[in-house]
PDB file of C-alpha atoms in Angstrom:
ATOM      1  CA  MET A  24       0.000   0.000   0.000  1.00  0.00           C
ATOM      2  CA  SER A  25       1.272   3.482  -0.867  1.00  0.00           C
ATOM      3  CA  GLU A  26       2.349   5.790   1.933  1.00  0.00           C
ATOM      4  CA  PRO A  27      -0.305   8.290   3.000  1.00  0.00           C
ATOM      5  CA  ILE A  28      -0.384  11.729   1.438  1.00  0.00           C
ATOM      6  CA  VAL A  29       0.134  14.250   4.236  1.00  0.00           C
ATOM      7  CA  LEU A  30      -1.771  17.506   3.862  1.00  0.00           C
ATOM      8  CA  LEU A  31      -1.391  20.773   5.736  1.00  0.00           C
ATOM      9  CA  THR A  32      -3.797  23.633   6.166  1.00  0.00           C
ATOM     10  CA  THR A  33      -3.646  26.728   8.368  1.00  0.00           C
ATOM     11  CA  LEU A  34      -6.878  28.545   9.071  1.00  0.00           C
ATOM     12  CA  ASN A  35      -9.320  29.771  11.680  1.00  0.00           C
ATOM     13  CA  GLU A  36     -12.814  28.515  12.390  1.00  0.00           C
ATOM     14  CA  ASN A  37     -14.389  30.844   9.830  1.00  0.00           C
ATOM     15  CA  TYR A  38     -12.854  28.779   7.014  1.00  0.00           C
ATOM     16  CA  LEU A  39     -13.973  25.389   8.324  1.00  0.00           C
ATOM     17  CA  PRO A  40     -16.782  25.039   5.715  1.00  0.00           C
ATOM     18  CA  GLN A  41     -14.250  25.647   2.930  1.00  0.00           C
ATOM     19  CA  LEU A  42     -11.892  23.073   4.427  1.00  0.00           C
ATOM     20  CA  GLN A  43     -14.737  20.560   4.358  1.00  0.00           C
ATOM     21  CA  VAL A  44     -15.378  21.262   0.667  1.00  0.00           C
ATOM     22  CA  LEU A  45     -11.661  20.937  -0.080  1.00  0.00           C
ATOM     23  CA  LEU A  46     -11.537  17.568   1.686  1.00  0.00           C
ATOM     24  CA  THR A  47     -14.605  16.351  -0.177  1.00  0.00           C
ATOM     25  CA  SER A  48     -12.935  17.144  -3.506  1.00  0.00           C
ATOM     26  CA  VAL A  49      -9.657  15.539  -2.425  1.00  0.00           C
ATOM     27  CA  LEU A  50     -11.231  12.286  -1.338  1.00  0.00           C
ATOM     28  CA  ILE A  51     -13.692  11.876  -4.192  1.00  0.00           C
ATOM     29  CA  ASN A  52     -10.972  12.403  -6.785  1.00  0.00           C
ATOM     30  CA  ASN A  53      -8.269  10.334  -5.108  1.00  0.00           C
ATOM     31  CA  PRO A  54      -9.961   6.977  -4.503  1.00  0.00           C
ATOM     32  CA  GLY A  55      -7.845   4.364  -2.801  1.00  0.00           C
ATOM     33  CA  GLU A  56      -5.457   6.913  -1.300  1.00  0.00           C
ATOM     34  CA  ARG A  57      -4.860   7.366   2.414  1.00  0.00           C
ATOM     35  CA  PHE A  58      -4.621  10.880   3.810  1.00  0.00           C
ATOM     36  CA  GLN A  59      -3.382  12.561   6.944  1.00  0.00           C
ATOM     37  CA  LEU A  60      -4.366  16.159   7.644  1.00  0.00           C
ATOM     38  CA  TYR A  61      -2.366  18.507   9.853  1.00  0.00           C
ATOM     39  CA  LEU A  62      -4.182  21.645  10.966  1.00  0.00           C
ATOM     40  CA  ILE A  63      -2.011  24.415  12.409  1.00  0.00           C
ATOM     41  CA  HIS A  64      -4.145  26.819  14.424  1.00  0.00           C
ATOM     42  CA  ARG A  65      -4.183  28.953  17.524  1.00  0.00           C
ATOM     43  CA  SER A  66      -7.867  29.321  18.423  1.00  0.00           C
ATOM     44  CA  PHE A  67     -10.045  26.433  17.248  1.00  0.00           C
ATOM     45  CA  SER A  68     -12.512  25.569  19.982  1.00  0.00           C
ATOM     46  CA  ALA A  69     -12.584  22.013  21.330  1.00  0.00           C
ATOM     47  CA  GLN A  70     -16.121  21.631  19.975  1.00  0.00           C
ATOM     48  CA  ARG A  71     -15.188  22.565  16.415  1.00  0.00           C
ATOM     49  CA  LEU A  72     -12.139  20.311  16.516  1.00  0.00           C
ATOM     50  CA  GLU A  73     -14.318  17.438  17.685  1.00  0.00           C
ATOM     51  CA  GLU A  74     -16.747  18.100  14.832  1.00  0.00           C
ATOM     52  CA  LEU A  75     -13.928  18.152  12.294  1.00  0.00           C
ATOM     53  CA  GLU A  76     -12.351  15.010  13.727  1.00  0.00           C
ATOM     54  CA  ALA A  77     -15.684  13.190  13.588  1.00  0.00           C
ATOM     55  CA  GLN A  78     -16.115  14.195   9.955  1.00  0.00           C
ATOM     56  CA  CYS A  79     -12.554  13.136   9.097  1.00  0.00           C
ATOM     57  CA  ASN A  80     -13.139   9.796  10.793  1.00  0.00           C
ATOM     58  CA  ARG A  81     -16.107   9.190   8.502  1.00  0.00           C
ATOM     59  CA  TRP A  82     -13.762   9.514   5.549  1.00  0.00           C
ATOM     60  CA  GLY A  83     -10.879   7.585   7.099  1.00  0.00           C
ATOM     61  CA  VAL A  84      -8.700  10.708   7.252  1.00  0.00           C
ATOM     62  CA  GLU A  85      -6.331  10.999  10.209  1.00  0.00           C
ATOM     63  CA  LEU A  86      -6.560  14.480  11.705  1.00  0.00           C
ATOM     64  CA  PHE A  87      -3.665  16.022  13.647  1.00  0.00           C
ATOM     65  CA  PRO A  88      -4.474  19.455  15.113  1.00  0.00           C
ATOM     66  CA  VAL A  89      -1.374  21.465  16.047  1.00  0.00           C
ATOM     67  CA  GLN A  90      -1.996  24.423  18.334  1.00  0.00           C
ATOM     68  CA  VAL A  91       0.842  26.912  18.071  1.00  0.00           C
ATOM     69  CA  ASP A  92       3.011  27.930  20.970  1.00  0.00           C
ATOM     70  CA  GLU A  93       2.458  31.674  21.300  1.00  0.00           C
ATOM     71  CA  ALA A  94       6.039  32.063  22.536  1.00  0.00           C
ATOM     72  CA  VAL A  95       7.298  31.203  19.034  1.00  0.00           C
ATOM     73  CA  PHE A  96       5.711  34.418  17.750  1.00  0.00           C
ATOM     74  CA  ALA A  97       6.718  36.746  20.570  1.00  0.00           C
ATOM     75  CA  ALA A  98       9.048  38.625  18.203  1.00  0.00           C
ATOM     76  CA  ALA A  99       6.808  38.441  15.142  1.00  0.00           C
ATOM     77  CA  PRO A 100       5.350  41.674  13.720  1.00  0.00           C
ATOM     78  CA  VAL A 101       1.611  41.098  14.058  1.00  0.00           C
ATOM     79  CA  THR A 102      -0.992  43.627  12.923  1.00  0.00           C
ATOM     80  CA  ARG A 103      -4.399  43.560  11.271  1.00  0.00           C
ATOM     81  CA  GLN A 104      -2.564  43.355   7.945  1.00  0.00           C
ATOM     82  CA  TYR A 105      -0.064  40.778   9.218  1.00  0.00           C
ATOM     83  CA  PRO A 106      -2.026  38.246  11.303  1.00  0.00           C
ATOM     84  CA  GLN A 107      -0.041  35.606  13.121  1.00  0.00           C
ATOM     85  CA  GLU A 108      -1.472  32.916  10.865  1.00  0.00           C
ATOM     86  CA  MET A 109       0.423  34.307   7.871  1.00  0.00           C
ATOM     87  CA  TYR A 110       3.648  32.811   9.239  1.00  0.00           C
ATOM     88  CA  TYR A 111       2.369  29.281   9.791  1.00  0.00           C
ATOM     89  CA  ARG A 112       3.011  27.752   6.373  1.00  0.00           C
ATOM     90  CA  LEU A 113       6.513  29.233   6.173  1.00  0.00           C
ATOM     91  CA  LEU A 114       7.360  27.940   9.645  1.00  0.00           C
ATOM     92  CA  ALA A 115       5.722  24.547   9.167  1.00  0.00           C
ATOM     93  CA  PRO A 116       9.105  22.769   9.488  1.00  0.00           C
ATOM     94  CA  GLN A 117       9.459  24.198  13.009  1.00  0.00           C
ATOM     95  CA  LEU A 118       5.805  23.785  14.024  1.00  0.00           C
ATOM     96  CA  LEU A 119       5.197  20.216  12.852  1.00  0.00           C
ATOM     97  CA  PRO A 120       6.514  16.959  14.356  1.00  0.00           C
ATOM     98  CA  GLU A 121      10.056  16.003  13.377  1.00  0.00           C
ATOM     99  CA  THR A 122       8.771  12.584  12.303  1.00  0.00           C
ATOM    100  CA  LEU A 123       7.393  14.210   9.134  1.00  0.00           C
ATOM    101  CA  ASP A 124       9.707  14.500   6.114  1.00  0.00           C
ATOM    102  CA  ARG A 125       7.445  16.414   3.717  1.00  0.00           C
ATOM    103  CA  ILE A 126       3.976  17.889   3.589  1.00  0.00           C
ATOM    104  CA  LEU A 127       1.619  19.335   0.970  1.00  0.00           C
ATOM    105  CA  TYR A 128       0.131  22.676   1.971  1.00  0.00           C
ATOM    106  CA  LEU A 129      -3.201  23.644   0.380  1.00  0.00           C
ATOM    107  CA  ASP A 130      -5.148  26.869   0.822  1.00  0.00           C
ATOM    108  CA  PRO A 131      -8.767  26.209   1.834  1.00  0.00           C
ATOM    109  CA  ASP A 132     -10.096  28.040  -1.287  1.00  0.00           C
ATOM    110  CA  ILE A 133      -9.118  25.098  -3.496  1.00  0.00           C
ATOM    111  CA  LEU A 134     -10.795  22.189  -5.266  1.00  0.00           C
ATOM    112  CA  VAL A 135      -8.799  19.071  -6.084  1.00  0.00           C
ATOM    113  CA  ILE A 136     -10.372  17.627  -9.237  1.00  0.00           C
ATOM    114  CA  ASN A 137      -7.810  14.975 -10.267  1.00  0.00           C
ATOM    115  CA  PRO A 138      -5.224  12.774  -8.493  1.00  0.00           C
ATOM    116  CA  ILE A 139      -2.460  14.530  -6.556  1.00  0.00           C
ATOM    117  CA  ARG A 140      -0.196  11.503  -5.995  1.00  0.00           C
ATOM    118  CA  PRO A 141       2.192  12.659  -8.799  1.00  0.00           C
ATOM    119  CA  LEU A 142       2.756  15.933  -6.940  1.00  0.00           C
ATOM    120  CA  TRP A 143       3.231  14.185  -3.616  1.00  0.00           C
ATOM    121  CA  ASP A 144       5.843  11.845  -5.131  1.00  0.00           C
ATOM    122  CA  LEU A 145       7.757  14.678  -6.839  1.00  0.00           C
ATOM    123  CA  ASP A 146      11.532  14.680  -6.342  1.00  0.00           C
ATOM    124  CA  LEU A 147      12.353  18.149  -5.025  1.00  0.00           C
ATOM    125  CA  GLU A 148      16.011  17.719  -6.033  1.00  0.00           C
ATOM    126  CA  GLY A 149      17.278  19.551  -2.985  1.00  0.00           C
ATOM    127  CA  LYS A 150      14.806  22.451  -3.140  1.00  0.00           C
ATOM    128  CA  LEU A 151      12.849  23.607  -0.086  1.00  0.00           C
ATOM    129  CA  PHE A 152       9.521  24.037  -1.855  1.00  0.00           C
ATOM    130  CA  ALA A 153       7.653  23.261  -5.036  1.00  0.00           C
ATOM    131  CA  ALA A 154       5.192  25.936  -6.152  1.00  0.00           C
ATOM    132  CA  ALA A 155       3.630  27.408  -9.292  1.00  0.00           C
ATOM    133  CA  ALA A 156       3.888  30.889 -10.752  1.00  0.00           C
ATOM    134  CA  HIS A 157       1.061  32.354 -12.825  1.00  0.00           C
ATOM    135  CA  THR A 158       2.997  33.488 -15.885  1.00  0.00           C
ATOM    136  CA  GLY A 159       2.518  34.143 -19.588  1.00  0.00           C
ATOM    137  CA  LYS A 160       1.903  37.010 -22.002  1.00  0.00           C
ATOM    138  CA  ALA A 161      -1.602  37.603 -20.648  1.00  0.00           C
ATOM    139  CA  GLU A 162      -0.508  37.539 -16.997  1.00  0.00           C
ATOM    140  CA  ILE A 163       1.115  40.854 -16.046  1.00  0.00           C
ATOM    141  CA  ALA A 164       0.812  40.455 -12.258  1.00  0.00           C
ATOM    142  CA  ASN A 165       3.812  38.132 -12.183  1.00  0.00           C
ATOM    143  CA  ASP A 166       6.062  40.763 -13.798  1.00  0.00           C
ATOM    144  CA  VAL A 167       4.643  43.552 -11.627  1.00  0.00           C
ATOM    145  CA  ASN A 168       5.388  41.574  -8.466  1.00  0.00           C
ATOM    146  CA  ARG A 169       8.923  40.774  -9.637  1.00  0.00           C
ATOM    147  CA  ILE A 170       9.599  44.476 -10.183  1.00  0.00           C
ATOM    148  CA  ARG A 171       7.888  45.480  -6.935  1.00  0.00           C
ATOM    149  CA  LEU A 172      10.012  43.092  -4.869  1.00  0.00           C
ATOM    150  CA  GLN A 173      13.151  43.462  -7.044  1.00  0.00           C
ATOM    151  CA  MET A 174      13.388  39.735  -7.766  1.00  0.00           C
ATOM    152  CA  GLU A 175      14.907  37.852 -10.667  1.00  0.00           C
ATOM    153  CA  ASN A 176      12.963  34.610 -10.163  1.00  0.00           C
ATOM    154  CA  GLU A 177       9.290  34.159 -10.965  1.00  0.00           C
ATOM    155  CA  TYR A 178       6.674  35.229  -8.417  1.00  0.00           C
ATOM    156  CA  TYR A 179       5.293  32.020  -6.951  1.00  0.00           C
ATOM    157  CA  ASN A 180       1.812  31.559  -5.522  1.00  0.00           C
ATOM    158  CA  SER A 181       1.907  30.231  -1.959  1.00  0.00           C
ATOM    159  CA  GLY A 182      -1.523  28.574  -2.032  1.00  0.00           C
ATOM    160  CA  VAL A 183      -0.049  25.217  -3.048  1.00  0.00           C
ATOM    161  CA  LEU A 184       3.314  24.299  -1.520  1.00  0.00           C
ATOM    162  CA  LEU A 185       5.071  20.973  -1.402  1.00  0.00           C
ATOM    163  CA  ILE A 186       7.478  21.463   1.518  1.00  0.00           C
ATOM    164  CA  ASP A 187      10.653  19.562   2.342  1.00  0.00           C
ATOM    165  CA  LEU A 188      10.396  19.663   6.121  1.00  0.00           C
ATOM    166  CA  VAL A 189      13.816  18.126   6.713  1.00  0.00           C
ATOM    167  CA  ARG A 190      15.656  20.824   4.769  1.00  0.00           C
ATOM    168  CA  GLY A 191      13.274  23.444   6.103  1.00  0.00           C
ATOM    169  CA  ARG A 192      14.318  22.673   9.670  1.00  0.00           C
ATOM    170  CA  GLU A 193      17.905  23.327   8.625  1.00  0.00           C
ATOM    171  CA  GLU A 194      17.423  26.381   6.400  1.00  0.00           C
ATOM    172  CA  ILE A 195      14.356  28.338   7.508  1.00  0.00           C
ATOM    173  CA  ASP A 196      15.022  30.828  10.290  1.00  0.00           C
ATOM    174  CA  SER A 197      12.000  32.343  12.024  1.00  0.00           C
ATOM    175  CA  GLU A 198      14.033  35.375  13.128  1.00  0.00           C
ATOM    176  CA  GLN A 199      14.976  36.121   9.512  1.00  0.00           C
ATOM    177  CA  ILE A 200      11.302  35.975   8.493  1.00  0.00           C
ATOM    178  CA  PHE A 201      10.150  38.187  11.366  1.00  0.00           C
ATOM    179  CA  ARG A 202      12.964  40.663  10.730  1.00  0.00           C
ATOM    180  CA  TYR A 203      12.103  40.987   7.040  1.00  0.00           C
ATOM    181  CA  ALA A 204       8.419  41.603   7.867  1.00  0.00           C
ATOM    182  CA  GLU A 205       9.394  44.271  10.389  1.00  0.00           C
ATOM    183  CA  GLU A 206      11.818  46.045   8.022  1.00  0.00           C
ATOM    184  CA  HIS A 207       9.536  46.088   4.949  1.00  0.00           C
ATOM    185  CA  PRO A 208       6.022  46.910   6.196  1.00  0.00           C
ATOM    186  CA  LYS A 209       5.085  49.088   3.204  1.00  0.00           C
ATOM    187  CA  GLU A 210       6.380  46.718   0.527  1.00  0.00           C
ATOM    188  CA  LEU A 211       4.478  43.600   1.546  1.00  0.00           C
ATOM    189  CA  ILE A 212       1.079  43.432  -0.152  1.00  0.00           C
ATOM    190  CA  LEU A 213       0.538  39.690   0.205  1.00  0.00           C
ATOM    191  CA  PRO A 214       2.843  39.324   3.193  1.00  0.00           C
ATOM    192  CA  ASP A 215       3.460  35.583   3.507  1.00  0.00           C
ATOM    193  CA  GLN A 216       3.590  35.105  -0.262  1.00  0.00           C
ATOM    194  CA  ASP A 217       5.916  38.078  -0.701  1.00  0.00           C
ATOM    195  CA  ILE A 218       8.237  36.792   2.029  1.00  0.00           C
ATOM    196  CA  LEU A 219       8.253  33.321   0.482  1.00  0.00           C
ATOM    197  CA  ASN A 220       9.377  34.775  -2.831  1.00  0.00           C
ATOM    198  CA  VAL A 221      11.956  37.249  -1.550  1.00  0.00           C
ATOM    199  CA  LEU A 222      13.657  34.964   0.951  1.00  0.00           C
ATOM    200  CA  PHE A 223      13.221  31.564  -0.689  1.00  0.00           C
ATOM    201  CA  GLY A 224      12.493  32.203  -4.367  1.00  0.00           C
ATOM    202  CA  ASP A 225      15.714  30.525  -5.451  1.00  0.00           C
ATOM    203  CA  ARG A 226      14.867  27.469  -3.317  1.00  0.00           C
ATOM    204  CA  ILE A 227      11.567  26.767  -5.097  1.00  0.00           C
ATOM    205  CA  MET A 228      11.048  24.108  -7.774  1.00  0.00           C
ATOM    206  CA  PRO A 229       8.621  25.438 -10.415  1.00  0.00           C
ATOM    207  CA  LEU A 230       5.341  23.593 -10.942  1.00  0.00           C
ATOM    208  CA  ASP A 231       3.062  23.786 -13.970  1.00  0.00           C
ATOM    209  CA  ASP A 232       0.200  26.041 -12.886  1.00  0.00           C
ATOM    210  CA  TYR A 233      -2.097  24.521 -15.530  1.00  0.00           C
ATOM    211  CA  ILE A 234      -1.943  21.294 -13.509  1.00  0.00           C
ATOM    212  CA  TRP A 235      -1.042  22.156  -9.924  1.00  0.00           C
ATOM    213  CA  ASN A 236      -2.332  25.683  -9.246  1.00  0.00           C
ATOM    214  CA  TYR A 237      -4.843  26.728 -11.899  1.00  0.00           C
ATOM    215  CA  ASP A 238      -6.136  30.253 -11.228  1.00  0.00           C
ATOM    216  CA  ALA A 239      -9.900  29.781 -11.533  1.00  0.00           C
ATOM    217  CA  ARG A 240     -10.428  33.430 -12.486  1.00  0.00           C
ATOM    218  CA  LYS A 241      -8.392  33.213 -15.669  1.00  0.00           C
ATOM    219  CA  TYR A 242      -9.837  30.598 -17.978  1.00  0.00           C
ATOM    220  CA  SER A 243      -9.492  32.940 -20.969  1.00  0.00           C
ATOM    221  CA  ASN A 244      -5.827  33.605 -20.165  1.00  0.00           C
ATOM    222  CA  TYR A 245      -5.068  29.902 -20.045  1.00  0.00           C
ATOM    223  CA  GLN A 246      -6.797  29.370 -23.372  1.00  0.00           C
ATOM    224  CA  PHE A 247      -4.787  32.215 -24.887  1.00  0.00           C
ATOM    225  CA  ARG A 248      -1.499  30.898 -23.506  1.00  0.00           C
ATOM    226  CA  SER A 249      -2.242  27.388 -24.808  1.00  0.00           C
ATOM    227  CA  ALA A 250      -3.529  28.490 -28.240  1.00  0.00           C
ATOM    228  CA  GLY A 251      -6.947  27.117 -27.347  1.00  0.00           C
ATOM    229  CA  GLU A 252      -5.819  23.688 -26.155  1.00  0.00           C
ATOM    230  CA  ALA A 253      -6.678  24.222 -22.473  1.00  0.00           C
ATOM    231  CA  ASN A 254     -10.444  24.266 -22.953  1.00  0.00           C
ATOM    232  CA  MET A 255     -12.954  23.084 -20.364  1.00  0.00           C
ATOM    233  CA  ASN A 256     -12.578  19.431 -21.323  1.00  0.00           C
ATOM    234  CA  TRP A 257      -8.798  19.708 -20.994  1.00  0.00           C
ATOM    235  CA  VAL A 258      -9.074  21.290 -17.547  1.00  0.00           C
ATOM    236  CA  MET A 259     -11.442  18.624 -16.271  1.00  0.00           C
ATOM    237  CA  GLU A 260      -9.180  15.862 -17.556  1.00  0.00           C
ATOM    238  CA  HIS A 261      -5.750  17.266 -16.659  1.00  0.00           C
ATOM    239  CA  THR A 262      -5.909  19.985 -13.990  1.00  0.00           C
ATOM    240  CA  ALA A 263      -5.460  18.581 -10.497  1.00  0.00           C
ATOM    241  CA  ILE A 264      -5.700  21.706  -8.335  1.00  0.00           C
ATOM    242  CA  LEU A 265      -8.186  24.475  -9.072  1.00  0.00           C
ATOM    243  CA  HIS A 266      -7.446  27.554  -6.981  1.00  0.00           C
ATOM    244  CA  PHE A 267     -10.041  30.267  -6.402  1.00  0.00           C
ATOM    245  CA  CYS A 268      -7.506  33.093  -6.041  1.00  0.00           C
ATOM    246  CA  GLY A 269      -8.407  36.691  -5.277  1.00  0.00           C
ATOM    247  CA  LYS A 270     -11.027  38.412  -3.159  1.00  0.00           C
ATOM    248  CA  ALA A 271     -14.053  37.062  -5.043  1.00  0.00           C
ATOM    249  CA  LYS A 272     -14.914  33.608  -3.698  1.00  0.00           C
ATOM    250  CA  PRO A 273     -17.330  31.035  -5.137  1.00  0.00           C
ATOM    251  CA  TRP A 274     -19.137  30.472  -1.829  1.00  0.00           C
ATOM    252  CA  LYS A 275     -20.087  34.154  -1.703  1.00  0.00           C
ATOM    253  CA  PRO A 276     -23.023  35.753  -3.564  1.00  0.00           C
ATOM    254  CA  MET A 277     -22.514  37.106  -7.082  1.00  0.00           C
ATOM    255  CA  TYR A 278     -19.376  35.103  -7.901  1.00  0.00           C
ATOM    256  CA  GLY A 279     -19.080  35.574 -11.649  1.00  0.00           C
ATOM    257  CA  HIS A 280     -16.242  33.349 -12.827  1.00  0.00           C
ATOM    258  CA  ARG A 281     -16.635  30.189 -14.858  1.00  0.00           C
ATOM    259  CA  PHE A 282     -15.826  27.544 -12.238  1.00  0.00           C
ATOM    260  CA  GLY A 283     -18.216  28.846  -9.598  1.00  0.00           C
ATOM    261  CA  ILE A 284     -20.842  26.257 -10.485  1.00  0.00           C
ATOM    262  CA  LEU A 285     -18.306  23.464 -10.032  1.00  0.00           C
ATOM    263  CA  TYR A 286     -17.529  24.743  -6.543  1.00  0.00           C
ATOM    264  CA  LYS A 287     -21.239  24.799  -5.713  1.00  0.00           C
ATOM    265  CA  HIS A 288     -21.450  21.182  -6.886  1.00  0.00           C
ATOM    266  CA  TYR A 289     -18.778  20.177  -4.361  1.00  0.00           C
ATOM    267  CA  GLN A 290     -20.507  22.236  -1.688  1.00  0.00           C
ATOM    268  CA  ARG A 291     -23.641  20.200  -2.287  1.00  0.00           C
ATOM    269  CA  LEU A 292     -21.686  16.937  -2.183  1.00  0.00           C
ATOM    270  CA  THR A 293     -20.165  18.073   1.101  1.00  0.00           C
ATOM    271  CA  GLU A 294     -23.577  18.763   2.587  1.00  0.00           C
ATOM    272  CA  ARG A 295     -24.917  15.450   1.313  1.00  0.00           C
ATOM    273  CA  PHE A 296     -22.039  13.166   2.197  1.00  0.00           C
ATOM    274  CA  PHE A 297     -19.210  14.695   4.192  1.00  0.00           C
ATOM    275  CA  VAL A 298     -21.311  16.257   6.926  1.00  0.00           C
ATOM    276  CA  SER A 299     -24.206  13.816   7.031  1.00  0.00           C
ATOM    277  CA  ALA A 300     -23.347  10.323   5.795  1.00  0.00           C
ATOM    278  CA  PRO A 301     -21.577   8.036   8.308  1.00  0.00           C
ATOM    279  CA  ASP A 302     -20.112   5.661   5.706  1.00  0.00           C
ATOM    280  CA  VAL A 303     -19.225   7.962   2.840  1.00  0.00           C
ATOM    281  CA  LYS A 304     -15.612   6.681   2.602  1.00  0.00           C
ATOM    282  CA  LYS A 305     -16.947   3.191   1.907  1.00  0.00           C
ATOM    283  CA  GLU A 306     -19.283   4.586  -0.768  1.00  0.00           C
ATOM    284  CA  VAL A 307     -16.490   6.471  -2.543  1.00  0.00           C
ATOM    285  CA  ASP A 308     -14.066   3.518  -2.484  1.00  0.00           C
ATOM    286  CA  ALA A 309     -16.710   0.986  -3.541  1.00  0.00           C
TER     287      ALA A 309
END
């Protein structure tokens, strides 16, 4: 039997419904796989953790909540713009058990619509992270961010990160991260993502965003970049991770982008199976 795929998420209770939808999509589209889920948090109530654990148990997912030690962040610049949670994914090597060698971080505003085992098995070739940049002639944000942060490498999205925890424990310094945040308060627009790129951009293995971090807002851009090849059928067959980037979210009213209806479909499946059905894992694997 293959080793379990170990997932990481960092969120507060407000994003629990989105985490449930994400898990529904992961499990439906990865039949036969075993999953462990690590949740780094600071304020989940015991009741909500019990609810989540009960739901994970229905799917056969092992849940490992990790409540952060506030002392770790005593020197961290924390404001309304820079919440403490922004540091969690970057400091995952220090916050997670040393028994873990690697982990796959996923933002909660994601659908997994095809198998992710190929990403999990990826050889990082000595890099700290694997991540995707949203590039191409029709994507100017990448170039703007490179100029803004004075970087030579691409600007990588931090919503999907395969992390080498072993190397991270050796190379990632929390004091360096906190110091950079304190010294550049006006330059950081997406703070954790900006810090990832500035401090570790040359330690990131590039991923194909068409497959591993598809920006759900930009279907037309992807079609343009691919000369029409990446149509809807192509996305449904090949894209593994569909990321609902930006402020507009498909669970909110008036979401206008193309993949909103797909998200609503997984919301309905979550309500029908993940929250209610006691034996849904058996149904999916049958």
